[in-house]
XYZ file of C-alpha atoms in Angstrom:
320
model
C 0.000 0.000 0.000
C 2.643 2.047 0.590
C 4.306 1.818 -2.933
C 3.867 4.314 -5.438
C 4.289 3.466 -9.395
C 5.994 4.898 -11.760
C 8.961 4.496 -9.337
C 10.501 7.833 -7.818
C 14.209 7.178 -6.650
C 16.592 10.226 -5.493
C 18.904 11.616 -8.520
C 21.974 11.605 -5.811
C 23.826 8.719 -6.222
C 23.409 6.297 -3.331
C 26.289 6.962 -0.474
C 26.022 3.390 2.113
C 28.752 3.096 4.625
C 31.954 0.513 3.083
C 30.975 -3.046 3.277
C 27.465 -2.529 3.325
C 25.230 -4.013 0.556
C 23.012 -1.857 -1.850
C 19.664 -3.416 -1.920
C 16.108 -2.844 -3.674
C 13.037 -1.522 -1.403
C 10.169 -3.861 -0.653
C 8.596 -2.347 -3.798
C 11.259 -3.506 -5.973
C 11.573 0.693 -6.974
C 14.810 2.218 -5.443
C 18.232 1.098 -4.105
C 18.188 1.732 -0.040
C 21.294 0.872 2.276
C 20.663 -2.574 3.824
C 20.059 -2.283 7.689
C 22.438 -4.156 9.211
C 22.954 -6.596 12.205
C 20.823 -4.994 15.297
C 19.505 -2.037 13.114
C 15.662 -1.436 13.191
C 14.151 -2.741 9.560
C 10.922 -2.533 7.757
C 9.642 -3.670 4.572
C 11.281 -0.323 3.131
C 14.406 -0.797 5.100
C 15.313 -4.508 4.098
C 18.317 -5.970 6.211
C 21.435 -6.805 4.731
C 20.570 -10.653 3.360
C 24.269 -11.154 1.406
C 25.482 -11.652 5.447
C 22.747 -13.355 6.365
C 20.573 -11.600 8.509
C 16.527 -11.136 8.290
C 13.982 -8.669 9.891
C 12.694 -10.251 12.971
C 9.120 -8.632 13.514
C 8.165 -9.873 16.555
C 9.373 -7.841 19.028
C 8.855 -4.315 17.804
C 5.693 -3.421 16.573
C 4.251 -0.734 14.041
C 5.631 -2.352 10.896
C 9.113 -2.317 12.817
C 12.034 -5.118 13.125
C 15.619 -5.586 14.184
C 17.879 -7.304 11.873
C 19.285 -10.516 13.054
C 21.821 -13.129 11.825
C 20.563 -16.685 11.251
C 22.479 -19.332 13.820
C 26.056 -19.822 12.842
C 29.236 -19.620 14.059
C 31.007 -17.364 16.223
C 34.290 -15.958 15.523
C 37.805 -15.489 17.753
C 39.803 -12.943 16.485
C 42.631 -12.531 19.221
C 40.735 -13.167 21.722
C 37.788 -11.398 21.104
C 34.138 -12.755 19.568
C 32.186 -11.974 17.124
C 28.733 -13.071 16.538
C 27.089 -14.726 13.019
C 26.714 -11.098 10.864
C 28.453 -8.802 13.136
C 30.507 -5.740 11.500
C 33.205 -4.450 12.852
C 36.524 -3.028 12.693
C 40.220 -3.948 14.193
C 41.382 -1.048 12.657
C 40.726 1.878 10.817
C 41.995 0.242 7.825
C 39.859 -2.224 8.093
C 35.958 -2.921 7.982
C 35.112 -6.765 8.770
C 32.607 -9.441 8.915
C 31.930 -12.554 10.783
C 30.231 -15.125 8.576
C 29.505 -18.427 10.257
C 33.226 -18.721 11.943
C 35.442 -16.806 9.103
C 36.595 -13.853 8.959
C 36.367 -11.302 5.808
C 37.767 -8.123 5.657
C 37.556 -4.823 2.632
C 40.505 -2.223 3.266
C 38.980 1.454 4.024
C 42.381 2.935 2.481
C 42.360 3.327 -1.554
C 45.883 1.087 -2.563
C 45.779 3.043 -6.608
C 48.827 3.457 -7.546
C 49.815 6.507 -9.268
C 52.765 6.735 -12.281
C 54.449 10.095 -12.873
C 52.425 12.308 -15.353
C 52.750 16.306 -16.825
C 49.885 17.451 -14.307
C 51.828 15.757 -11.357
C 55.524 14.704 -11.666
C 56.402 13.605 -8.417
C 53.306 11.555 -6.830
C 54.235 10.887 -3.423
C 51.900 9.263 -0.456
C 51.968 11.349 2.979
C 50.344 10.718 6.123
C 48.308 13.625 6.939
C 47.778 13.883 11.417
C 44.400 12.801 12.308
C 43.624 10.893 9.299
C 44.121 7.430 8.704
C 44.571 6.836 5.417
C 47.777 8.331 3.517
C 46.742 10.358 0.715
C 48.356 11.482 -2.724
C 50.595 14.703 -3.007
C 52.299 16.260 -5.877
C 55.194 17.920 -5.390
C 56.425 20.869 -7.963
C 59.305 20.990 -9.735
C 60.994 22.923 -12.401
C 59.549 22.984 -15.780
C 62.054 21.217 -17.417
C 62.215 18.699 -14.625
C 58.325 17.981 -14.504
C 58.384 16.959 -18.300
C 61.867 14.554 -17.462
C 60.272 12.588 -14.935
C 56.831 12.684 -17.107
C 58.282 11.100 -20.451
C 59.188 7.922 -18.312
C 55.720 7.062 -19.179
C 55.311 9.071 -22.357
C 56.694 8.345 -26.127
C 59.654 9.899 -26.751
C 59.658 12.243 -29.000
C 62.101 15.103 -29.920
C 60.472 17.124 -31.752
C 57.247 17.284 -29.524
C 56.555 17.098 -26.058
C 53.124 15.683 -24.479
C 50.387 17.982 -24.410
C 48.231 18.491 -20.952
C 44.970 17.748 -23.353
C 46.442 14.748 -25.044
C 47.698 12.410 -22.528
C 46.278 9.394 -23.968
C 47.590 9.564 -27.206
C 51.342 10.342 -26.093
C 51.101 7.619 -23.257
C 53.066 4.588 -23.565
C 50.994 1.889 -22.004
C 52.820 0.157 -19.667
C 50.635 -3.053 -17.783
C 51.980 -6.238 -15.766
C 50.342 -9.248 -15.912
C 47.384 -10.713 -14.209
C 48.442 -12.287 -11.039
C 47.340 -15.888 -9.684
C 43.579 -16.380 -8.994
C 42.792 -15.957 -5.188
C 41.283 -18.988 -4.761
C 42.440 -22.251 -5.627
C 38.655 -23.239 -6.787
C 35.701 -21.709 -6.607
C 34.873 -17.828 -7.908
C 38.428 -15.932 -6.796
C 39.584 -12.348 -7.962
C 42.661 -11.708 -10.061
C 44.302 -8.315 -10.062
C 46.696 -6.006 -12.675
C 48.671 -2.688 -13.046
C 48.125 -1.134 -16.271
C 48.441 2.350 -16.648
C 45.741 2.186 -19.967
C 42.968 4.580 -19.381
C 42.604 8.403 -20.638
C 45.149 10.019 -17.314
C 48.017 7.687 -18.122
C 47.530 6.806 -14.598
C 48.680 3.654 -13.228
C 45.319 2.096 -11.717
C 44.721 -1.899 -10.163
C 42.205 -3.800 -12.505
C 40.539 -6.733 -11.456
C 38.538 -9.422 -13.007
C 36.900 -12.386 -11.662
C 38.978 -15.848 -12.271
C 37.632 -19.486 -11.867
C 40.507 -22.110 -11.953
C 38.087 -25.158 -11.112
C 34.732 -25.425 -8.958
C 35.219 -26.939 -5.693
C 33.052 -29.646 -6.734
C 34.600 -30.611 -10.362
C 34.928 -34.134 -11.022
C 38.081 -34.316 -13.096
C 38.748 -36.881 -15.488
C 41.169 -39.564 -14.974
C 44.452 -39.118 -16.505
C 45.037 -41.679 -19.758
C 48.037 -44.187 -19.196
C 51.252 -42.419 -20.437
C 50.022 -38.704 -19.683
C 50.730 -37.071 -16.793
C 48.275 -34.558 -16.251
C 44.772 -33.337 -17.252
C 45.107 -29.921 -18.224
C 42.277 -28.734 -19.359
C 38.748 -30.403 -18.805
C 35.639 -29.053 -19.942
C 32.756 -29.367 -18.310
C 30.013 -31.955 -20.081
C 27.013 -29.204 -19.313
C 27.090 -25.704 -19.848
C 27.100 -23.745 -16.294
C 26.004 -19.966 -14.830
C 28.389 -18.251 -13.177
C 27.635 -17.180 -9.525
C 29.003 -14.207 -7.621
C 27.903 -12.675 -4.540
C 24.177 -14.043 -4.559
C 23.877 -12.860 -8.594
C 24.199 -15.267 -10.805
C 24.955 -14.968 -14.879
C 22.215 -13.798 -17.655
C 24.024 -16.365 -20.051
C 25.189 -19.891 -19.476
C 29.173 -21.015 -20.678
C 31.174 -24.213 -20.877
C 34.504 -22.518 -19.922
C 37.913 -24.829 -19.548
C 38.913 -25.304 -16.183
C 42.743 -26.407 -14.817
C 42.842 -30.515 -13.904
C 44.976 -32.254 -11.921
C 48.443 -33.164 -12.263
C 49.651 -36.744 -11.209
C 53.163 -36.375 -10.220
C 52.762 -33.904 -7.921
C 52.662 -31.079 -9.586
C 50.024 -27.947 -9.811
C 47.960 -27.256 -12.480
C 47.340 -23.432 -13.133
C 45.885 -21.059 -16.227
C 48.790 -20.281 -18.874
C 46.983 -18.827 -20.995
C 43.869 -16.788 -20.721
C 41.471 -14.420 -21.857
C 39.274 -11.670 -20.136
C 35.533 -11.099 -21.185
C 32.533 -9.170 -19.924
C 29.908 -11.184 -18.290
C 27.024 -9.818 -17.572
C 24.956 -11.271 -13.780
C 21.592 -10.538 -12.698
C 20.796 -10.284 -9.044
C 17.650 -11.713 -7.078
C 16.426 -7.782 -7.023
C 16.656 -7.622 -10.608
C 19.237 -5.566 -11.374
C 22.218 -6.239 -13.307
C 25.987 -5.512 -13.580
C 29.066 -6.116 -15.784
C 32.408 -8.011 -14.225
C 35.538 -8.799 -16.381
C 36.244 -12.615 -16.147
C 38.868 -14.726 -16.830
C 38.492 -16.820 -19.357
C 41.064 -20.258 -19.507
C 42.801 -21.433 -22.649
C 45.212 -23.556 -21.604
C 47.033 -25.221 -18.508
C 50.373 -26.027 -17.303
C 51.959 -28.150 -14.507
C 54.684 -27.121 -12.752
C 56.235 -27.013 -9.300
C 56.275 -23.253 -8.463
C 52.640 -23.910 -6.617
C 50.824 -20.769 -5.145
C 49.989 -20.577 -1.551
C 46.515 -20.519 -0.582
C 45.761 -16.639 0.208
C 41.496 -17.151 0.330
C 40.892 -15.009 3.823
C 37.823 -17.307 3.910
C 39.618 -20.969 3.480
C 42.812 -19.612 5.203
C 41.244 -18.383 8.290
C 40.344 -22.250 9.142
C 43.932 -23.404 8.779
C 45.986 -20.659 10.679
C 45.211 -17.120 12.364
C 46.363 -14.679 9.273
C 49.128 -12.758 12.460
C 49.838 -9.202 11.549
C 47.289 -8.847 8.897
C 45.029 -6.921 10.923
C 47.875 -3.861 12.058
């Protein structure tokens, strides 16, 4: 009754605190900030349901909840617990979440890198009193010297320097490659440097990165061969990431096994846009890597999944 149609949603762009999930009203019109655990929730003011938690009605009335976490369990955290859906934050770098006994964290300080450009030769990081976060200063120089240190990331040409209106064109992309997936199976992240964008700027990319699903059957390796490298699966499969799952189905190649010891990781890949729809009907783009082929070898990656790791050992020092 209380919904209104056509829809009328603010023109400001939605600002929720970091960590918290964007989610669609109980008319399915406007993105609200998801109430989160212990937070008073109505139909309009849906709790947070990526961690978990649900509006519990009956004990405040007048169309009035509090969010709570379904029963899981609790995490230690030197010393200290945390219940099932409970935010909170070690340090100021840090904003956390306890979800049924691991622990996941999102940094609060930007980690962009910055390269050397004509509007600001000398990029240099300073820690400012009161704040927590270092933050990005230029520092002047002479004329002569701010075009120097520029062209270390320009073309080089003599008979031209780089214009302050045409960066792109005189910038000589520079990117490294894509580093290991973070999870050994199961959706993981992969991250890059490139410096390719329209301020010459050296920015992290990420894409999404499946090696293998958890629960991939791999074939059996045929007598003489030492490895299956890469497997397809028989069906074609959606992709699933963070509740939202993928408008299109694929039958990507995923990294086998290898019999002599030996891991099996992407060689070569490819990055595409895939396209996932969310229970609230929205959608959103995410690069994703794409396998081609697999090798074996012995330089094997260490498991760095906050979420698996935090079962095996306490992740010391990460939290300072």
């Amino acid at each position: 009754q209380a919904c209104t149609y056509p829809c009328q949603c603010p023109s400001q762009p939605l600002q929720c605190p970091a960590g918290t999930s964007h989610v669609l009203d109980a008319c399915g019109c406007c993105k609200v900030c998801a109430r989160q655990l212990g937070e008073l929730c109505s139909l309009q003011k849906p709790c947070d349901h990526h961690k978990g938690l649900y509006c519990d009605f009956s004990k405040i009335h007048r169309g009035s909840g509090i969010c709570l976490a379904h029963e899981g369990a609790t995490c230690d955290l030197l010393g200290k617990i945390y219940h099932n859906g409970e935010s909170f934050q070690p340090t100021c770098k840090l904003q956390c979440i306890c979800m049924d006994g691991a622990i996941g964290c999102i940094p609060l300080c930007s980690d962009d890198l910055r390269l050397p450009s004509p509007e600001c030769p000398n990029p240099r990081r300073v820690k400012f009193r009161n704040k927590c976060c270092e933050e990005w200063t230029c520092e002047e120089g002479s004329e002569e010297n701010r075009f120097e240190t520029a062209m270390a990331v320009f073309r080089e040409d003599p008979a031209q320097k780089p214009e302050l209106n045409n960066l792109q064109e005189n910038c000589l992309v520079q990117t490294t490659k894509w580093s290991a997936c973070s999870k050994s199976c199961g959706m993981g992240i992969s991250a890059r440097v490139t410096n390719d964008n329209p301020q010459c700027r050296l920015e992290k990319e990420t894409r999404l990165c499946m090696v293998r699903p958890c629960n991939f059957s791999v074939e059996k390796a045929k007598k003489g061969k030492k490895c299956v490298r890469t497997p397809k699966p028989r069906q074609s499969l959606h992709f699933e990431f963070s509740g939202c799952t993928s408008t299109r189905s694929y039958r990507p190649k995923f990294c086998g096994s290898c019999t002599d010891g030996r891991c099996c990781t992407p060689y070569v890949t490819s990055t595409v846009e895939v396209e996932f729809r969310c229970p609230e009907g929205d959608f959103f783009q995410r690069k994703m890597m794409f396998i081609k082929m697999c090798s074996c070898h012995y330089d094997c990656p260490r498991d760095n999944d906050i979420f698996l790791a935090t079962y095996h050992r306490r992740m010391i020092g990460d939290h300072i």
